[in-house]
mmCIF file of C-alpha atoms in Angstrom:
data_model
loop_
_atom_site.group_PDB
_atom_site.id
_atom_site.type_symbol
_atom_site.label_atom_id
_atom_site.label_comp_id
_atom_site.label_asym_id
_atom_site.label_seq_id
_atom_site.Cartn_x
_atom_site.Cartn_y
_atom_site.Cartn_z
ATOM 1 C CA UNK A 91 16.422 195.379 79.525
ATOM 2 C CA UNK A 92 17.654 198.892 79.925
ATOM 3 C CA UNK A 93 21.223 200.587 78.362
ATOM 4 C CA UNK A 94 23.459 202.469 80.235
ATOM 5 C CA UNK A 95 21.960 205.793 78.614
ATOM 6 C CA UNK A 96 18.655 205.322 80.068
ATOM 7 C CA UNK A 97 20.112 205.584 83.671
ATOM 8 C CA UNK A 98 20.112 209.141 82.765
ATOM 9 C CA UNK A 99 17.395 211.390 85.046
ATOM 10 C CA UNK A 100 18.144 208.561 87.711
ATOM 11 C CA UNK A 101 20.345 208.939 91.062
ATOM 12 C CA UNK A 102 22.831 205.956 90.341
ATOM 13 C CA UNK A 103 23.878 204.583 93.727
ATOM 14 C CA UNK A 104 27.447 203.119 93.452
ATOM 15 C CA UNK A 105 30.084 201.001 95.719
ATOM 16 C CA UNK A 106 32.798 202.241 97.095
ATOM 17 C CA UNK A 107 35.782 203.370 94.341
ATOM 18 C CA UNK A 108 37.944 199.758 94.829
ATOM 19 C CA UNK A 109 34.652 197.408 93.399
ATOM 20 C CA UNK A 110 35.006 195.948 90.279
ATOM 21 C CA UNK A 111 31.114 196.528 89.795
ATOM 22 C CA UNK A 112 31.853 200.315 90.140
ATOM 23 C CA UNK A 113 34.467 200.135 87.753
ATOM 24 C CA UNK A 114 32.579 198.207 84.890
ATOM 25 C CA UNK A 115 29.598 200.224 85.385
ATOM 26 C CA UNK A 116 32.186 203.419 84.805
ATOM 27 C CA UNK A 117 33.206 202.319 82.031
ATOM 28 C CA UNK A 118 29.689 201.429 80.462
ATOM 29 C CA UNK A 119 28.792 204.637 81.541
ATOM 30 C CA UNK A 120 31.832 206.828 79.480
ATOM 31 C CA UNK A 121 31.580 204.386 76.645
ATOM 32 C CA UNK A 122 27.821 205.333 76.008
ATOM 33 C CA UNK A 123 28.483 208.818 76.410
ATOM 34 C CA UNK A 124 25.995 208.812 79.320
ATOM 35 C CA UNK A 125 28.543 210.917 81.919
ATOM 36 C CA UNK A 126 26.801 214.022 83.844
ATOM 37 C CA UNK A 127 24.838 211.396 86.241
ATOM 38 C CA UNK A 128 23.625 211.954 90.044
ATOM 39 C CA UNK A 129 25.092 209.516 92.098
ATOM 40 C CA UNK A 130 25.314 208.748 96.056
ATOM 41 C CA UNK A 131 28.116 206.687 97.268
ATOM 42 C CA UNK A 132 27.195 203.676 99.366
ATOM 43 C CA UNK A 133 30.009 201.846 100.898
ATOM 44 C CA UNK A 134 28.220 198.119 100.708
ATOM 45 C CA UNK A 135 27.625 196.059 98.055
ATOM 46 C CA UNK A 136 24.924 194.108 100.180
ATOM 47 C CA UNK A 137 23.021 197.261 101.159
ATOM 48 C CA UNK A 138 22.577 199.020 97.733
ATOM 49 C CA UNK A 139 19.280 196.926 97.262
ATOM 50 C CA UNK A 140 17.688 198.211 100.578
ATOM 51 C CA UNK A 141 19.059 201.849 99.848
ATOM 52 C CA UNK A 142 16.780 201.245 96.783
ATOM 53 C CA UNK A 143 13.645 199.660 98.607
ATOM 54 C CA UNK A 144 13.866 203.103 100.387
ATOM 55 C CA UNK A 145 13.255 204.731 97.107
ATOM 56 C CA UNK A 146 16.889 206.820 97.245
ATOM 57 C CA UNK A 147 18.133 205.283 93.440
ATOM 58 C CA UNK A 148 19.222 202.303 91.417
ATOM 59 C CA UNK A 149 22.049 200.119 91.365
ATOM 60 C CA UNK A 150 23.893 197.895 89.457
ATOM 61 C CA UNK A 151 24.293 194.659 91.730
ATOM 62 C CA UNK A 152 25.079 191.042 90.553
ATOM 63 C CA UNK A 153 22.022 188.555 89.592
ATOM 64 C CA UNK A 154 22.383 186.466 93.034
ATOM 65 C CA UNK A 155 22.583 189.616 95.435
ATOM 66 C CA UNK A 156 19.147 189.899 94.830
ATOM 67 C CA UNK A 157 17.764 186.794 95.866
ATOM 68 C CA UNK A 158 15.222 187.495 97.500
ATOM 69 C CA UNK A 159 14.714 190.956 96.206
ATOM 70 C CA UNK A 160 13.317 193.191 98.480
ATOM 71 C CA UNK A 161 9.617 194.670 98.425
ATOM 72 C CA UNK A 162 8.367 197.046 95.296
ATOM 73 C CA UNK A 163 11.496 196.899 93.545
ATOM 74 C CA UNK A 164 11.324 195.930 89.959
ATOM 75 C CA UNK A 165 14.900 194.062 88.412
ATOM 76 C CA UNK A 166 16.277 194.722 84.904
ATOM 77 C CA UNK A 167 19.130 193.483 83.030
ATOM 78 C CA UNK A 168 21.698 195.628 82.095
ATOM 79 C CA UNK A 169 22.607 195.641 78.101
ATOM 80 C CA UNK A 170 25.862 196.379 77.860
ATOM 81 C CA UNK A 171 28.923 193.284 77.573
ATOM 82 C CA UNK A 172 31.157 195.490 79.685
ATOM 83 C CA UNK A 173 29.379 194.319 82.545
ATOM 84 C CA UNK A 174 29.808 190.706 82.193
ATOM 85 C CA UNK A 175 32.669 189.876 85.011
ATOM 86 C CA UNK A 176 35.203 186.752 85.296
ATOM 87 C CA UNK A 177 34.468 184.875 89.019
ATOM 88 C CA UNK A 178 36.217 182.625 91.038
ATOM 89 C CA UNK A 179 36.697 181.163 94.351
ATOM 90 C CA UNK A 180 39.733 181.702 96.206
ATOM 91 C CA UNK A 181 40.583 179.003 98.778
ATOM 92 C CA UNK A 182 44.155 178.476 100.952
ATOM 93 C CA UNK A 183 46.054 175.800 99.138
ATOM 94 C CA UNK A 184 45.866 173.125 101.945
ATOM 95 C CA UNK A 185 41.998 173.033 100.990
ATOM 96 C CA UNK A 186 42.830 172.213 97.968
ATOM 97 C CA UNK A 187 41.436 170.602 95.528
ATOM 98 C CA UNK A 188 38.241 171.441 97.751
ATOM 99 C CA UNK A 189 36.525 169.264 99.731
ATOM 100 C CA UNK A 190 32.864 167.567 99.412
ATOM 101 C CA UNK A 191 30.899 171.057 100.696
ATOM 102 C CA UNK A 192 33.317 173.236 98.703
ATOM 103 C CA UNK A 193 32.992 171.421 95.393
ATOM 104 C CA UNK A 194 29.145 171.134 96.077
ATOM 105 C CA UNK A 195 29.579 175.235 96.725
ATOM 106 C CA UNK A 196 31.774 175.473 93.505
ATOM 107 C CA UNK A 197 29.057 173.467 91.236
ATOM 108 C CA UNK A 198 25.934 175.412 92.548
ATOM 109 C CA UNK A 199 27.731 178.637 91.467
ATOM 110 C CA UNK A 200 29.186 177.581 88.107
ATOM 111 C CA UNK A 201 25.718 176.197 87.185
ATOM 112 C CA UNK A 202 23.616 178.905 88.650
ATOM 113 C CA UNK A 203 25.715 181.919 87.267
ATOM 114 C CA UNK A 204 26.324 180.515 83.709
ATOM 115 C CA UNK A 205 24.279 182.324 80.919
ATOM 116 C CA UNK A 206 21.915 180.241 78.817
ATOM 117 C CA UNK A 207 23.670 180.848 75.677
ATOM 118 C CA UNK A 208 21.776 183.846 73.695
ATOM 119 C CA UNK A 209 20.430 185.587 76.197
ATOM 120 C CA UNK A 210 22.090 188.467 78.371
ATOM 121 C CA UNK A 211 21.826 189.489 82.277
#
């Protein structure tokens, strides 16, 4: 598990300025004090692991963009609660309530992204 301050000596690669990982990670960031950080802009949330296969940083990413993580990179958890993020699933209101695949999608996700209780991510 690493803090926000040990990002520090690190180039931080980020998402573009509108993600809400961006944001959290922010505010982690300026509530730690940690502030004067190198950091490269990379406009996809589904590329920042390959950016950091290729050795140019970390990234904050959520748990199940990483599956399957690519080669020689190591995962930590972030300790910080500021990072822990509200999801849902937005559907047009004719498919609603969702159908058979959709609640089978809806289950899957609620069970798979649901803490154990007393540990972090």
């Amino acid at each position: 598990v690493i803090r926000p301050e040990d990002i520090r000596g690190h180039r931080l690669l980020i998402t573009s300025i509108g993600c809400p990982y961006r944001r959290k990670l922010e505010i982690a960031l300026q509530e730690s004090g940690t502030t004067a950080i190198d950091m490269m802009e990379i406009g996809s949330m589904a590329a920042l692991k390959y950016y950091v296969e290729q050795g140019l940083g970390i990234a904050l990413v959520p748990r199940i963009a990483l599956n399957p993580s690519p080669a020689g990179t190591t995962i930590r958890s972030l300790d910080s609660p500021i990072t822990d993020m509200t999801c849902g699933i937005v559907c047009r209101a004719p498919d609603y309530p969702l159908k058979q695949a959709g609640a089978r999608v809806f289950h899957f996700l609620k069970t798979e992204l649901q803490e154990p209780t007393g540990s972090s991510a």
